[in-house]
Coordinates of C-alpha atoms in Angstrom, one line a residue:
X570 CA -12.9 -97.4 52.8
X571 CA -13.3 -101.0 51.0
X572 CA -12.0 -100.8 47.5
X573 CA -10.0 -102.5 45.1
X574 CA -6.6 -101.7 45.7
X575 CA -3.4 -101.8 43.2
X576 CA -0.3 -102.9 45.3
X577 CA 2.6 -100.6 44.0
X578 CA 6.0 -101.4 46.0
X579 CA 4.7 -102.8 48.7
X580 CA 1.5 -99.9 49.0
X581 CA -2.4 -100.3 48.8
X582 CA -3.2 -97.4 46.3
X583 CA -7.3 -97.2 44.9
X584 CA -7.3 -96.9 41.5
X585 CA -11.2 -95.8 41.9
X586 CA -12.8 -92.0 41.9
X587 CA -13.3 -90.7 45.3
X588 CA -16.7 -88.3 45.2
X589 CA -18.7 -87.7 48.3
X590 CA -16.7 -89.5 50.7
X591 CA -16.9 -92.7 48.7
X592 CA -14.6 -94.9 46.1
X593 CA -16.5 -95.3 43.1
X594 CA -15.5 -97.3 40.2
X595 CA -16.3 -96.8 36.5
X596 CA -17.8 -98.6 33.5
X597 CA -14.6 -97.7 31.5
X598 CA -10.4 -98.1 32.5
X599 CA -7.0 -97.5 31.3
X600 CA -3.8 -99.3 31.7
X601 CA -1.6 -97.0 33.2
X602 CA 2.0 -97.7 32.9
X603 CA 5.7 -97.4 35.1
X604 CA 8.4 -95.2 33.1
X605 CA 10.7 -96.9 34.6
X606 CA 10.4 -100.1 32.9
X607 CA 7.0 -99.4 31.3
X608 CA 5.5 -102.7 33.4
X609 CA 1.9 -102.1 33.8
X610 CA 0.8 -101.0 37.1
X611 CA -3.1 -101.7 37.5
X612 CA -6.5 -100.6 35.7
X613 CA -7.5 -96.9 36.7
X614 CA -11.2 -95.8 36.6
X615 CA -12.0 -93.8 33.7
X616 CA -14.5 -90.8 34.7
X617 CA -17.5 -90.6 32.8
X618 CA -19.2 -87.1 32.2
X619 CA -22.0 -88.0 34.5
X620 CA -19.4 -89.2 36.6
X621 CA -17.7 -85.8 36.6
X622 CA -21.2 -83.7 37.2
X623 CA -21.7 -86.1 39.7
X624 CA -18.0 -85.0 41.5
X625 CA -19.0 -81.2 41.2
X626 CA -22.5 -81.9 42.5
X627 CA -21.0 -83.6 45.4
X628 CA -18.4 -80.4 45.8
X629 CA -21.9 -78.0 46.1
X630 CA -23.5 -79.5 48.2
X631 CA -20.4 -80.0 50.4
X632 CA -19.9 -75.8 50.0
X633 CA -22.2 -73.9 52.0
X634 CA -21.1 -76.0 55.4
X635 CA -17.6 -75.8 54.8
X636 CA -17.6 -72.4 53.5
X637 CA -19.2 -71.3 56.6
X638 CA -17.0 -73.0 59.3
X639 CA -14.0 -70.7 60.7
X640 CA -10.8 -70.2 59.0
X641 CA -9.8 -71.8 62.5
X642 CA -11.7 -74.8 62.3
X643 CA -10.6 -74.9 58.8
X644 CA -6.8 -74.7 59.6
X645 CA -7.4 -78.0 62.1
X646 CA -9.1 -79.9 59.6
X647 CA -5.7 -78.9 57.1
X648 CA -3.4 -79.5 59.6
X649 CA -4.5 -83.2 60.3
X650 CA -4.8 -83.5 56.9
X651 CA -1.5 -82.9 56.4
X652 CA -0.2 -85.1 59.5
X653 CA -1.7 -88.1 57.6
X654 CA 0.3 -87.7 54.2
X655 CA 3.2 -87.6 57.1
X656 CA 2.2 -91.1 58.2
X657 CA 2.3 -92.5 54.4
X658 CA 5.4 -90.1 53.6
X659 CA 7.0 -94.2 52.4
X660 CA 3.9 -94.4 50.2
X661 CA 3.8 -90.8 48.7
X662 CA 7.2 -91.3 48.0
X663 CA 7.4 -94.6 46.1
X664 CA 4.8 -94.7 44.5
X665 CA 5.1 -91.3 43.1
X666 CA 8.6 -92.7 42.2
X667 CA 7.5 -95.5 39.8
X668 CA 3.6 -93.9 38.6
X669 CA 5.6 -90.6 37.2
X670 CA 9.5 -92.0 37.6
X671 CA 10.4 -88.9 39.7
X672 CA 13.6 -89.9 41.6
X673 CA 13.0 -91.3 44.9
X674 CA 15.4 -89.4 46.9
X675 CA 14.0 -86.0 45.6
X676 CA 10.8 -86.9 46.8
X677 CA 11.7 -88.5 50.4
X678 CA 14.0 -85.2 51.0
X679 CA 12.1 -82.2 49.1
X680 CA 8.9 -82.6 47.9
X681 CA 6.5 -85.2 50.7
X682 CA 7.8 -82.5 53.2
X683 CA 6.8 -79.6 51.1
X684 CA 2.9 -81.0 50.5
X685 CA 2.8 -81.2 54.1
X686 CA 3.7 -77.7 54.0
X687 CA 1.3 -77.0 51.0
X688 CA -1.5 -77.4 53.3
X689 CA -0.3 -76.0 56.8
X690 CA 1.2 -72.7 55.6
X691 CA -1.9 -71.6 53.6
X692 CA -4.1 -72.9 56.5
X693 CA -2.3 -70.9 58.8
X694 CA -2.0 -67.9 56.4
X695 CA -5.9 -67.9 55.9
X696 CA -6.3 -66.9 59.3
X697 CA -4.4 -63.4 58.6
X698 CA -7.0 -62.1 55.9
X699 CA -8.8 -60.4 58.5
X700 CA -10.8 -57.6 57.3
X701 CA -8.3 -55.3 55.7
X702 CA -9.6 -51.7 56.4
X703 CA -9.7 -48.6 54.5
X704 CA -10.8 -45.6 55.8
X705 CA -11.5 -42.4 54.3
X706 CA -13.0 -38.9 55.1
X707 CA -16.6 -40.8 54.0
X708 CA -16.6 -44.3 55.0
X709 CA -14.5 -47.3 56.4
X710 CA -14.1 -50.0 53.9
X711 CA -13.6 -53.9 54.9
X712 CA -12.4 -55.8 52.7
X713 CA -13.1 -59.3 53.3
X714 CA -12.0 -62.8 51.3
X715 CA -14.8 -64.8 50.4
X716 CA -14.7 -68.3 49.4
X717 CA -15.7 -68.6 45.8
X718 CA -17.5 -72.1 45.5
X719 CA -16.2 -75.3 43.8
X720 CA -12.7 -75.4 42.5
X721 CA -11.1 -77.5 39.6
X722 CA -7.9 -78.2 40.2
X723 CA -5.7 -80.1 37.5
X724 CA -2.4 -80.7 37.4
X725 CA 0.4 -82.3 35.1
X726 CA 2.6 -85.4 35.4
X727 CA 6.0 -83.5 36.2
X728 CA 5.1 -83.3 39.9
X729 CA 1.6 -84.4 40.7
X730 CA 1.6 -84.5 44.5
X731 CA 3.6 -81.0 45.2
X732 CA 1.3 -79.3 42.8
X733 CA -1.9 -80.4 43.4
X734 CA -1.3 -80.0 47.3
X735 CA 0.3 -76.6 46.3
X736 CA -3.0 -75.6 44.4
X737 CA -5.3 -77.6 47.2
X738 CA -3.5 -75.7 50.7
X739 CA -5.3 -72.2 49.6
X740 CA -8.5 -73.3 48.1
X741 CA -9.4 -75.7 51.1
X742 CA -8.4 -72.6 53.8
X743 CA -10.5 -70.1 51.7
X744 CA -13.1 -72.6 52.1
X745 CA -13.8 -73.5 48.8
X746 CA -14.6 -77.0 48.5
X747 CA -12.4 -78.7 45.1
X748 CA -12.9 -81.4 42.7
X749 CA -9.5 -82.7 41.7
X750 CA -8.7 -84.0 38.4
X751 CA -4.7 -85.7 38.4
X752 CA -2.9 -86.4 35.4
X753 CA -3.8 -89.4 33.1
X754 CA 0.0 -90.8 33.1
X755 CA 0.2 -90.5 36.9
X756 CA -2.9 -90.1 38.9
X757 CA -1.6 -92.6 42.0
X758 CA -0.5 -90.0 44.2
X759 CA -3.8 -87.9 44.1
X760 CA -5.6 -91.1 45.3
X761 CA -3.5 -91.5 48.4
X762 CA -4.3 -87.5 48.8
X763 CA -8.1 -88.3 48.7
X764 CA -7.4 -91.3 51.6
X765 CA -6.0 -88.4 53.1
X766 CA -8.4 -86.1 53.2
X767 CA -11.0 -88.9 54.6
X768 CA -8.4 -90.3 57.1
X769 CA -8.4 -86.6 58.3
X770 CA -11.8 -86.6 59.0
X771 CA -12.9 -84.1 56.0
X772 CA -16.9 -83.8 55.1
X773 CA -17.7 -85.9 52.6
X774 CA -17.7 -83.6 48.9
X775 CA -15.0 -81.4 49.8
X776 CA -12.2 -82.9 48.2
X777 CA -13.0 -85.2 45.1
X778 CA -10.7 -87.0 43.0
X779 CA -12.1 -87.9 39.1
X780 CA -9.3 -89.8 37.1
X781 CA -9.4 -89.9 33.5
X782 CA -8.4 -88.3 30.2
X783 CA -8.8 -84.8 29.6
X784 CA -10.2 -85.6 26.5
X785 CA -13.3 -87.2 28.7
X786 CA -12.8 -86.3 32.1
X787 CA -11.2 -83.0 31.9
X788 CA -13.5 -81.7 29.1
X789 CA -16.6 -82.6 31.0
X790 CA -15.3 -81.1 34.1
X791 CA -13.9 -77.6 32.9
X792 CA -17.4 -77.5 30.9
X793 CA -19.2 -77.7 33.7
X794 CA -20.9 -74.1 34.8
X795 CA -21.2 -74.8 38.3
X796 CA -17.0 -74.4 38.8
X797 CA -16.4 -71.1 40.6
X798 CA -12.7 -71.4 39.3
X799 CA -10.1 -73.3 37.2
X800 CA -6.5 -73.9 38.5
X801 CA -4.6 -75.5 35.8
X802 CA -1.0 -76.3 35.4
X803 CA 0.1 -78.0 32.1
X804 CA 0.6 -77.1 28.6
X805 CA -0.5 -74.1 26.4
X806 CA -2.4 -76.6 24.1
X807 CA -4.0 -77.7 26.7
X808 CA -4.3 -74.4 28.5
X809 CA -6.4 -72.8 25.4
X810 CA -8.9 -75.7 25.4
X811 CA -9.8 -74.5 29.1
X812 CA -9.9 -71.3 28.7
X813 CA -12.0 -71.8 25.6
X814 CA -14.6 -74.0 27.8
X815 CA -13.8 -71.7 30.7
X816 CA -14.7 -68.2 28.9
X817 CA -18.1 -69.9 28.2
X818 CA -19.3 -69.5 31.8
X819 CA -16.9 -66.9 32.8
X820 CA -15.5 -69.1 35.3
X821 CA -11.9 -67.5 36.2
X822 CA -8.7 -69.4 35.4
X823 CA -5.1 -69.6 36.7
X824 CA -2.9 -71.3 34.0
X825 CA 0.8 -72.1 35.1
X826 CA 2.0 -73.0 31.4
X827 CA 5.6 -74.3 29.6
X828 CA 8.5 -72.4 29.7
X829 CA 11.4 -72.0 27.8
X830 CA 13.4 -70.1 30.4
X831 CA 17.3 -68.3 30.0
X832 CA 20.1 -69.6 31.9
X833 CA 22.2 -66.6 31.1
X834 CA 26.0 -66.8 32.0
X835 CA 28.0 -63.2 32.1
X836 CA 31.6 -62.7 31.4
X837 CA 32.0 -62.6 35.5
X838 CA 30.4 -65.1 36.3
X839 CA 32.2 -67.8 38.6
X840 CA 32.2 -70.3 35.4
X841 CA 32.1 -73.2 37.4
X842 CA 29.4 -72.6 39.7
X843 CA 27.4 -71.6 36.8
X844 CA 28.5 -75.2 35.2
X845 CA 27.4 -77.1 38.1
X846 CA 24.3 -75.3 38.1
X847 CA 23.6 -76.0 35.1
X848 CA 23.8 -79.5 35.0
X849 CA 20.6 -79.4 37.6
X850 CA 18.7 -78.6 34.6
X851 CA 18.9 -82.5 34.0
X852 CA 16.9 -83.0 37.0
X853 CA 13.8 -84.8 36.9
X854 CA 14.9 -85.7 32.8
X855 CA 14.4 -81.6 32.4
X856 CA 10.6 -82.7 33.0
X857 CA 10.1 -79.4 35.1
X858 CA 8.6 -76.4 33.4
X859 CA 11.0 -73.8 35.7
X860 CA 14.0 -75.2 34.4
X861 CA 16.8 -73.0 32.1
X862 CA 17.1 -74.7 28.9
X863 CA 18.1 -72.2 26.5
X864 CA 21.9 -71.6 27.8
X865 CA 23.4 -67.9 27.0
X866 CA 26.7 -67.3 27.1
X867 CA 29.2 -64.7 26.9
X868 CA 31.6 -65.7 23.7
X869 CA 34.9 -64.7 26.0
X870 CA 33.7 -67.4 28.5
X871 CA 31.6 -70.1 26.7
X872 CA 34.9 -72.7 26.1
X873 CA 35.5 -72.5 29.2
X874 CA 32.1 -72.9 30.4
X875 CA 31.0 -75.8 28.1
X876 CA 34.4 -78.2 29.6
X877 CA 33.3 -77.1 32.8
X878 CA 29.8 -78.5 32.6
X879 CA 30.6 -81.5 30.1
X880 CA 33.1 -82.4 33.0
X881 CA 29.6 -82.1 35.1
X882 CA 27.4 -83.7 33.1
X883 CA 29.7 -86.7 32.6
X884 CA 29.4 -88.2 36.0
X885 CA 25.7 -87.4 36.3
X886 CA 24.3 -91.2 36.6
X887 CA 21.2 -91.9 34.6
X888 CA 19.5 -95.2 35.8
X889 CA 16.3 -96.5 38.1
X890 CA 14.9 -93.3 39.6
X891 CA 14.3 -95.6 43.1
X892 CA 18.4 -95.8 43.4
X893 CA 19.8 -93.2 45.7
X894 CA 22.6 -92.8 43.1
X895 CA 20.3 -91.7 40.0
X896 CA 20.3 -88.7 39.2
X897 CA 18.9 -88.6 35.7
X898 CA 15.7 -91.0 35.1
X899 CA 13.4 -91.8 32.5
X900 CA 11.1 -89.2 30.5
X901 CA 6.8 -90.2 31.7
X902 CA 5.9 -91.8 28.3
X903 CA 6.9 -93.3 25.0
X904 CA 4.7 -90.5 23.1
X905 CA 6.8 -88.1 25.0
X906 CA 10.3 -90.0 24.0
X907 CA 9.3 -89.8 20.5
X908 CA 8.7 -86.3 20.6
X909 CA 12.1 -85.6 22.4
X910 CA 13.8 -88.0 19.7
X911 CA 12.2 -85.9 16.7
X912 CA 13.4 -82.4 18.2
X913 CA 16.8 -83.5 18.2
X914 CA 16.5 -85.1 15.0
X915 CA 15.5 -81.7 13.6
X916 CA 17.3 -79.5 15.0
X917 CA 20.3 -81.7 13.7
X918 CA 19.2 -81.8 10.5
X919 CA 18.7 -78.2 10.0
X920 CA 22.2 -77.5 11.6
X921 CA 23.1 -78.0 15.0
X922 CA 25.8 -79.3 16.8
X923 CA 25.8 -81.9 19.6
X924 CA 28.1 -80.6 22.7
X925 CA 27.1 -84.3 24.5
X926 CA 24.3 -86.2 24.6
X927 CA 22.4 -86.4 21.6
X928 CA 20.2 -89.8 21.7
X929 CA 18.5 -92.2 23.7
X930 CA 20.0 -93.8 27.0
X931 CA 20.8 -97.3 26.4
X932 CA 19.9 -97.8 30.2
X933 CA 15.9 -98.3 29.1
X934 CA 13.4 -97.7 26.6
X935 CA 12.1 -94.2 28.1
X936 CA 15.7 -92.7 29.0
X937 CA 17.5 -90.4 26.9
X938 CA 20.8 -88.6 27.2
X939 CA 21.6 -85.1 28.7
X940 CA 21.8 -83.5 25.5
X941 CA 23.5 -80.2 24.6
X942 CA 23.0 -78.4 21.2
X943 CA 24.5 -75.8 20.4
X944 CA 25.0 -73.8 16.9
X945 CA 21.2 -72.9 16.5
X946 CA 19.3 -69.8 15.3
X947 CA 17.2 -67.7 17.7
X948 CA 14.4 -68.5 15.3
X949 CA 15.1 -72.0 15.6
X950 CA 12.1 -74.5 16.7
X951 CA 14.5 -76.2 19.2
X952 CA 15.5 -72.6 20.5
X953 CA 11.7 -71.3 20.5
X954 CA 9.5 -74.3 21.7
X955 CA 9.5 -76.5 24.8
X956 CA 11.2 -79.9 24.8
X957 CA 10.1 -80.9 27.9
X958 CA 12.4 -83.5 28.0
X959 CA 17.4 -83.4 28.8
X960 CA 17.6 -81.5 25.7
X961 CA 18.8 -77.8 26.1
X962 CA 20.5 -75.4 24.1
X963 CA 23.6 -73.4 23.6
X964 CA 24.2 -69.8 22.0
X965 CA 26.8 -67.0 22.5
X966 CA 26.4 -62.8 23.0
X967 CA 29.2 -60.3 23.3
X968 CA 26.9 -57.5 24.9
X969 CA 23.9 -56.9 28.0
X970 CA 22.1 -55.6 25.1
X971 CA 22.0 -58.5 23.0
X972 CA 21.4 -61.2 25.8
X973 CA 18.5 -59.4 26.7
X974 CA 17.0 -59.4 23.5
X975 CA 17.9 -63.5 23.5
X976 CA 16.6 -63.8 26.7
X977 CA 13.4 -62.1 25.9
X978 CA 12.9 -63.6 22.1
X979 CA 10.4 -66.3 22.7
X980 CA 6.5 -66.5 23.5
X981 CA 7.6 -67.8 26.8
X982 CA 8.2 -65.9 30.2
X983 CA 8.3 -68.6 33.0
X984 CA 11.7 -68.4 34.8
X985 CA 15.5 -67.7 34.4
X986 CA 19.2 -67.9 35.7
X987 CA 21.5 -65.3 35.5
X988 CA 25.1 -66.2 36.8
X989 CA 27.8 -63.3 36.6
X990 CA 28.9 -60.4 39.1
X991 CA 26.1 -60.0 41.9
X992 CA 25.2 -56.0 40.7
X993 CA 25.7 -57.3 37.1
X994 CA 23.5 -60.4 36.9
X995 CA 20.4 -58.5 39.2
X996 CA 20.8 -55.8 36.4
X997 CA 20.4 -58.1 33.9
X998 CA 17.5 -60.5 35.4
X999 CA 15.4 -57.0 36.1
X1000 CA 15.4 -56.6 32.5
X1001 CA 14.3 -60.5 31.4
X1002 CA 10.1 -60.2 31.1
X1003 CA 9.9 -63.4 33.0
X1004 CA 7.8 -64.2 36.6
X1005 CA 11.2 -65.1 38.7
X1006 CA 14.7 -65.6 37.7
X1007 CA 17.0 -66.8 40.2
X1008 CA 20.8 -64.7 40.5
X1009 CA 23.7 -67.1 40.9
X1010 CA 20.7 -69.8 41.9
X1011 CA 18.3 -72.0 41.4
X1012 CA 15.2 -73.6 42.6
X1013 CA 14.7 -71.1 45.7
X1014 CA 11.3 -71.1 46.8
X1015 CA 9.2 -69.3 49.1
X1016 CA 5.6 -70.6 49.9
X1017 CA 4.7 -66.7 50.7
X1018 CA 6.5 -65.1 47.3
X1019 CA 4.5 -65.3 44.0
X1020 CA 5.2 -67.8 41.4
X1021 CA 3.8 -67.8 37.9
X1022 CA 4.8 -66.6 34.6
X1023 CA 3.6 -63.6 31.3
X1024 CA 3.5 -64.1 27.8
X1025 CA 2.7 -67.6 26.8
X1026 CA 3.7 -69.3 30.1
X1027 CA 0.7 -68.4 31.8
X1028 CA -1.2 -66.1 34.0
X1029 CA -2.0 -65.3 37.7
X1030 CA 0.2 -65.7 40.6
X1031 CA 0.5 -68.9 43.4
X1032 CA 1.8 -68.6 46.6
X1033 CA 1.1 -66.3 49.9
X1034 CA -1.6 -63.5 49.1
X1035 CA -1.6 -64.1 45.8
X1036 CA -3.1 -67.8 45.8
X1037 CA -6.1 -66.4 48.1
X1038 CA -6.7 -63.5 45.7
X1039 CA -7.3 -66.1 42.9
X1040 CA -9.6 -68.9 44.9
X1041 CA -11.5 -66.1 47.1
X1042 CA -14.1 -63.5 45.8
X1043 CA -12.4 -60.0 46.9
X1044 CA -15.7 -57.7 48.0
X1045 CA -15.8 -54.5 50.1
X1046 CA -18.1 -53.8 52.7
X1047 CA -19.1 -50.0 53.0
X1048 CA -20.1 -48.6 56.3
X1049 CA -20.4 -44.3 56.3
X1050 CA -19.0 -42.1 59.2
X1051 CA -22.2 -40.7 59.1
X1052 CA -25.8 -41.1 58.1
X1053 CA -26.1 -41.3 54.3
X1054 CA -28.6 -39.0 52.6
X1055 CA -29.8 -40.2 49.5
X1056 CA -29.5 -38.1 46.5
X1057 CA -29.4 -38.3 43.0
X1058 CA -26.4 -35.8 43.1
X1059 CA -24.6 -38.2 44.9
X1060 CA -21.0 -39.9 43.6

């Protein structure tokens, strides 16, 4: 594949499309930028609409032959697909590391290994949709999973390579064939997928990659009315634009939206371990939509609590996400900085208290302190609306009753903590409308349990069944126990 290449750390990256097999570049670019030290890293190819119809074109004509091959031949394909991300694990990783300034060690140790296993689990799982068989006094019933045609798949700049191989394992085995479309702020990672993908051997116009805005790029692509569906994880303004384009072709969507999830911490809960928990909110600069930001806690333990997890949070070391010590690093972009900055500011001005933190990390121009506020109203725009940024929140209850009624009091319904007795906190989490909340944990996931959230965070379900049920066309096939005589009498 000859192509201009950036060199980031030491690794060839494309900063070109990749439809049909091929690296193509585009009339238009845009500088994209390092977090870290907001250094420039290269001129990416900006997808033109004809550019994008020319992706999804690619992606039809690629269908019917892929669609038709085994879920066995399929799995192969997967599986050396995934072997080759193994060989450039270094490149993944670091790269990843200074496009979105994710921190290098979390990457090496937790989420190369997991794209691998993106792709292998739901290659292997494909192979157990057999026909499912109902039978009845009439008729037996198979159900059978049907690929659904060409898949958009675009993802956000918290975690580009875990979700877009989390969203690309299931829509590959059902034997859709995708066009990708990565995030403008850090797209490198889904170029080294598509090299990939061709280094694995697959057909040319099964996997594409368009880069660009989703002003541009995106809007042409969810606009198209060839897509058979829409996975899309990002935000809810950005979420009601697709639908929007979406509902105009009634092309299905699955939207994995913000969160602004409870970390709830009973009076019997082991205060400490809840404390150190809690400071893993900071992780990844609170850039991860799953994370507990609004912090509830019982009034007979919250002093208690809050030393505890200052204590924490004060030898947390924010620096150079590529040094195994860091463990706080930069927020993606200066917009986003500025937006973090003016929801502190306003939250302070209409009231609230800074526990620690409170302003930006004199370490570099994009960092900004693990913040804690606390002393805010329920109604409060810091307590209702995602940050997306080390900024949570701190209020008090005396009573299940009223932490429930916290815990449920925003548009969002992502994900949760609850910390306290094990009976007591599993009591209390069945009672949060939420899509998972983790008792006494956090972060445990299971490629074969469901993962999406209600209310404004999103709908639809990834992971194990549910991710085939979205990206394959569920139909029955009828045959009768016995000859069917046709009548109008008939039901």
């Amino acid at each position: 594949m000859n192509a201009a290449t950036l060199n980031i750390a030491g690794h060839a990256v494309s900063p070109l499309h990749y439809i049909n097999g091929e690296r193509i570049a585009s009339a238009e670019t845009f500088d994209l930028f390092s977090p870290i030290d907001q250094r420039v890293l290269g001129k990416i190819a900006q997808a033109s609409p004809e550019q994008v119809a020319s992706a999804v074109t690619a992606a039809s004509a690629a269908f019917p032959a892929w669609s038709q091959l085994t879920a066995a031949v399929r799995r192969d394909y997967l599986h050396a697909f995934a072997a080759e991300i193994g060989k450039r694990k270094d490149a993944f990783c670091e790269v990843e590391s200074n496009d979105a300034g994710v921190l290098l060690s979390r990457m090496q140790h937790g989420v190369a290994p997991r794209a691998m296993l993106n792709l292998t689990y739901f290659a292997d799982h494909a192979l157990t949709l057999q026909d499912h068989m109902i039978v009845t006094e009439q008729a037996t019933h198979y159900v059978k999973h049907d690929p659904a045609g060409v898949c958009a798949i675009i993802t956000p700049w918290n975690a580009p390579l875990m979700l877009t191989t989390w969203k690309l394992g299931p829509a590959l085995a059902s034997g859709n064939t995708v066009v990708i479309k990565p995030p403008e702020w850090a797209p490198l990672t889904c170029s080294l997928l598509a090299e990939c993908a061709h280094a694995a051997g697959l057909p040319p116009g099964v996997v594409n990659v368009v880069q660009g805005s989703g002003v541009v790029t995106g809007a042409a692509l969810v606009a198209d009315p060839r897509l058979a569906r829409i996975s899309f994880t990002g935000s809810v303004p950005t979420a009601k634009l697709i639908a929007g384009a979406a509902a105009q072709n009634l092309v299905p969507c699955s939207l994995e939206l913000g969160g602004k999830s409870p970390f709830i911490v009973l009076e019997d809960a082991d205060v400490d371990a809840a404390a150190a928990c809690g400071a893993l909110m900071y992780r990844n600069a609170t850039q991860v939509c799953l994370a507990g930001t609004r912090f509830l806690v019982h009034a007979r333990v919250r002093d208690a609590f809050v030393a505890s997890m200052k204590s924490v949070v004060e030898k947390l070391t924010v620096g150079d996400p590529r040094e195994p010590a860091t463990e706080v690093g930069p927020v993606i972009h200066p917009r986003q900085h500025e937006r973090i900055k003016a929801y502190v500011a306003r939250a302070k001005a209409a009231g609230a208290n800074v526990l620690w933190g409170g302003e930006p990390h004199p370490y570099g121009a994009l960092y900004f302190q693990p913040t804690m506020l606390t002393d805010v109203a329920q109604d409060s725009e810091i307590v209702q609306n995602e940050v997306f940024g080390p900024v949570l929140t701190l209020q008090t209850f005396l009573s299940d009753a009223e932490v429930i009624a916290m815990a449920n009091g925003t548009d969002y319904g992502l994900g949760g903590v609850c910390y306290g007795a094990e009976a007591h906190a599993k009591g209390i989490a069945e009672q949060v409308r939420t899509g998972f909340i983790w008792v006494n944990s956090f972060g445990i996931r299971d490629l074969a349990a469901p993962f999406g959230g209600c209310k404004r965070s999103g709908n639809g379900r990834e992971g194990g069944d549910w991710s085939f049920e979205f990206f394959c066309d569920i139909k029955d096939v009828v045959v009768p126990k016995k000859p069917f005589v046709p009548s109008f009498s008939h039901r």
